[in-house]
Tab-separated table of C-alpha atoms in Angstrom:
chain	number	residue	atom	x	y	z
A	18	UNK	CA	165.886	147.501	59.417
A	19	UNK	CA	165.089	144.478	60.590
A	20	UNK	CA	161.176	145.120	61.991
A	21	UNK	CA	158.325	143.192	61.020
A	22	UNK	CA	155.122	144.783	59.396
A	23	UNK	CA	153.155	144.647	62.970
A	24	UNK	CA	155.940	146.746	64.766
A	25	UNK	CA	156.466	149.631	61.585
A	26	UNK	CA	152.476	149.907	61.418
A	27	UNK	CA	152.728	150.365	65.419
A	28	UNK	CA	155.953	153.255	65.121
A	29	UNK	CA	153.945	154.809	62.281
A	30	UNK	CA	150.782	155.179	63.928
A	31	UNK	CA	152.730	156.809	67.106
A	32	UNK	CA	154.072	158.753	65.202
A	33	UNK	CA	151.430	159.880	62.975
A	34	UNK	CA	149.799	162.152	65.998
A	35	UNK	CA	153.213	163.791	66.060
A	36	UNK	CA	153.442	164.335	62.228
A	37	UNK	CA	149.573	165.577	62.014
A	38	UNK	CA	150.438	168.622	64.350
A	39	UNK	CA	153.797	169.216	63.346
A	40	UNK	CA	154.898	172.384	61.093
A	41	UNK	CA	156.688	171.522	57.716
A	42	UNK	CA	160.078	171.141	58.883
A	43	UNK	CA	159.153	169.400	62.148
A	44	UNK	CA	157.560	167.110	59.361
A	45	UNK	CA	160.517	166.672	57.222
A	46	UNK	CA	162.011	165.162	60.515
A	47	UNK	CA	159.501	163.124	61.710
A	48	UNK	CA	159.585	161.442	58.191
A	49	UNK	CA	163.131	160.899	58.142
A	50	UNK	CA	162.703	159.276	61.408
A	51	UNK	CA	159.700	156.728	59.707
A	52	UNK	CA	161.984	155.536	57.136
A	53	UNK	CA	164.941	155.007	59.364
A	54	UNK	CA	162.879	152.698	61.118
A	55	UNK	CA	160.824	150.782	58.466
A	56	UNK	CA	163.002	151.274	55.604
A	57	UNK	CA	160.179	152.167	53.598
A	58	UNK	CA	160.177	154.587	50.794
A	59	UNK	CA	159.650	158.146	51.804
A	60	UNK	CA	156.438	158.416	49.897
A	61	UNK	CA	155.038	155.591	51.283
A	62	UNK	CA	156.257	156.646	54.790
A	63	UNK	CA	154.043	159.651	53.903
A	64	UNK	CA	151.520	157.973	52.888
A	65	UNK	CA	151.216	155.287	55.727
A	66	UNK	CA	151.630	158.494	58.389
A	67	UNK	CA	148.679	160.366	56.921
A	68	UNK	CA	146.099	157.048	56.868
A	69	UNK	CA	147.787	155.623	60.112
A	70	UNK	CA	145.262	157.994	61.904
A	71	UNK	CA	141.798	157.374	59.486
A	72	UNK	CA	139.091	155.608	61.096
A	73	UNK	CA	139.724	151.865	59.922
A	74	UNK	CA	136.969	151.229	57.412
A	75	UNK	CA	134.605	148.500	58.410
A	76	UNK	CA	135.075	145.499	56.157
A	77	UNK	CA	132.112	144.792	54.199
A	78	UNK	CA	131.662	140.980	53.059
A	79	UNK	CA	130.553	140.685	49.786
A	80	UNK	CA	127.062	139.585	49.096
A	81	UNK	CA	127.396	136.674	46.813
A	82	UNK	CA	125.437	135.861	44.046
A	83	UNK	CA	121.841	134.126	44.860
A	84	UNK	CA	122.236	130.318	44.285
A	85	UNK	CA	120.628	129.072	40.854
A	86	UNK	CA	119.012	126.111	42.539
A	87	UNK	CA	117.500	126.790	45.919
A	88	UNK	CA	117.109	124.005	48.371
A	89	UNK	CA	113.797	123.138	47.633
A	90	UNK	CA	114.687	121.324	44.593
A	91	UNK	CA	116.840	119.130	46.711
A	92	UNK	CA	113.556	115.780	47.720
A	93	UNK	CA	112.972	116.203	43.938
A	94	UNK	CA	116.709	115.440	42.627
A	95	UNK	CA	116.639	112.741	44.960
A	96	UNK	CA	113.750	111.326	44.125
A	97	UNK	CA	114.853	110.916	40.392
A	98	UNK	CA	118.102	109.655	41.581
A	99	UNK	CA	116.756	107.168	43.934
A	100	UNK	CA	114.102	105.998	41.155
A	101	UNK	CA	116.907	105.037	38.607
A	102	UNK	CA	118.737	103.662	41.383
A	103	UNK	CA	121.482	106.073	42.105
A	104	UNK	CA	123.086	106.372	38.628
A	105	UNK	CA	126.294	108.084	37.969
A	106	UNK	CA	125.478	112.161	37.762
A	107	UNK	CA	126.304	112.041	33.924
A	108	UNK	CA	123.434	109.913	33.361
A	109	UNK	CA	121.446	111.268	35.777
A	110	UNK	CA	122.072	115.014	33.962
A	111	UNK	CA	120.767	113.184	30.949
A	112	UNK	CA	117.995	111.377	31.897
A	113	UNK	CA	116.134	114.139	33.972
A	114	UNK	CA	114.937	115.213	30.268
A	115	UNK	CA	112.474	112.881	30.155
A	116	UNK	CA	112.571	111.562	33.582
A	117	UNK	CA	110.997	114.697	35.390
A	118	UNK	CA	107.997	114.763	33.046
A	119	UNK	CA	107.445	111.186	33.524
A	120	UNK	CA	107.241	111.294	36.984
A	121	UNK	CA	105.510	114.374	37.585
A	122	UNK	CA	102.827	112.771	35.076
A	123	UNK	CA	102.036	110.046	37.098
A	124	UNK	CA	102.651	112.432	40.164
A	125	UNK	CA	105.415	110.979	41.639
A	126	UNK	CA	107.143	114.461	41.447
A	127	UNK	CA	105.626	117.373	42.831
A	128	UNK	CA	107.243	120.363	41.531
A	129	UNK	CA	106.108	123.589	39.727
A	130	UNK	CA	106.822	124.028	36.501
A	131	UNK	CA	109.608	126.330	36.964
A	132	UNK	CA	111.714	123.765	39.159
A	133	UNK	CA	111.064	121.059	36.536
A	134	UNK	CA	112.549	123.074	34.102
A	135	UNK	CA	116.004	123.903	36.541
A	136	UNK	CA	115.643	120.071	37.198
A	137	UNK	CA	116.297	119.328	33.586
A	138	UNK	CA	118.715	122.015	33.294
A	139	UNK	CA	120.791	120.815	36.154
A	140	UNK	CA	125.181	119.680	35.105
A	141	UNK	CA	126.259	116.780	36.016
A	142	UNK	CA	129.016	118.638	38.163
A	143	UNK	CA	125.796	120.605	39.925
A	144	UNK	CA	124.181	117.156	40.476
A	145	UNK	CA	127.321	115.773	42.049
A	146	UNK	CA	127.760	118.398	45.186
A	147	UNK	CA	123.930	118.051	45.539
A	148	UNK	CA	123.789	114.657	46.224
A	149	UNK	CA	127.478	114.206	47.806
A	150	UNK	CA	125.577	114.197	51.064
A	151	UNK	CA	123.259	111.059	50.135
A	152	UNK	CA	125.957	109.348	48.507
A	153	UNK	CA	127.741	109.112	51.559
A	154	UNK	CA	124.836	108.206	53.377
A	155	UNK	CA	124.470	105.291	51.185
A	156	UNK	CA	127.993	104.461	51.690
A	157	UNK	CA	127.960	104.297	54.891
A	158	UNK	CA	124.705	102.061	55.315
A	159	UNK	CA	125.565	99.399	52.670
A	160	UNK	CA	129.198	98.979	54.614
A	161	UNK	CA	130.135	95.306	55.156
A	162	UNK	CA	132.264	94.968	58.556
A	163	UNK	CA	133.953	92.109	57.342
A	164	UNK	CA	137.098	91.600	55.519
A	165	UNK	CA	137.313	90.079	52.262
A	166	UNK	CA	139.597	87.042	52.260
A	167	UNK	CA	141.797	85.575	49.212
A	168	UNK	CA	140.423	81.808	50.198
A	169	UNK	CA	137.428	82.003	46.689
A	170	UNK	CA	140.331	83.366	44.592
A	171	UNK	CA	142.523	80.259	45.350
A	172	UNK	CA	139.874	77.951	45.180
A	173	UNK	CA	139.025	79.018	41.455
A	174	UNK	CA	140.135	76.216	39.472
A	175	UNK	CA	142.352	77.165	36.606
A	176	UNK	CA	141.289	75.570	33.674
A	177	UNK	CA	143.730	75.321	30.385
């Protein structure tokens, strides 16, 4: 039959009252009637009558897992970026080895032990959604409103 998933949950669950107080027989009919309508199998008709009346169960979100690096390590990852001049992450990922105890030597870092030590761990691939945010900052603020022409490149003498 030609009814859409909306409508057969709608017949089943009007149905389902029916089919609850009904003897065997008067069953029997009521599920013929089900898969007349939907087309579905008769045990699934069955099925679908009997849960068409349950309570719906509240969705539960799942929790997610607790983030490696919490947001306090964020002014310190910056900090190293912005002191080797906002290097690729690669580098970045493997310079923080000796960069964080350099800088938290001559306290220019302030971080506990513990955060050095993620700070050294960090990927590159960590490193890059971390700073995406600056990066565009620093796009944005080193943006030239102007054009660039082609008059230097045919002023470039060619010599042979």
């Amino acid at each position: 039959m030609g009814l859409n998933m909306k409508a057969r949950k709608a017949v089943t669950k009007q149905l389902a009252t029916r089919y609850r107080a009904a003897n065997r027989k008067a069953k029997g009919n009521i599920l013929d009637e089900v898969v007349a309508l939907t087309g579905w199998h008769r045990d699934y008709a069955r099925a679908a009558l009997r849960q068409a009346l349950l309570p719906a169960r509240p969705h539960k979100a799942p929790a997610g897992r607790k983030p490696t690096y919490p947001a306090d390590l964020q002014p310190g990852l910056i900090l190293c970026w912005a002191v080797l001049r906002a290097p690729a992450s690669k580098l970045l990922a493997a310079s923080m080895h000796y960069l964080v105890p350099m800088l938290r030597t001559e306290k220019a870092l302030d971080v506990t032990d513990p955060q050095a030590a993620l700070l050294m761990r960090m990927s590159a691939s960590t490193i890059d959604r971390r700073l995406a945010s600056e990066r565009a900052k620093m796009r944005l603020r080193g943006r030239s409103h102007t054009k660039p022409g082609s008059l230097l490149k045919s002023q470039i003498p060619i010599r042979t």
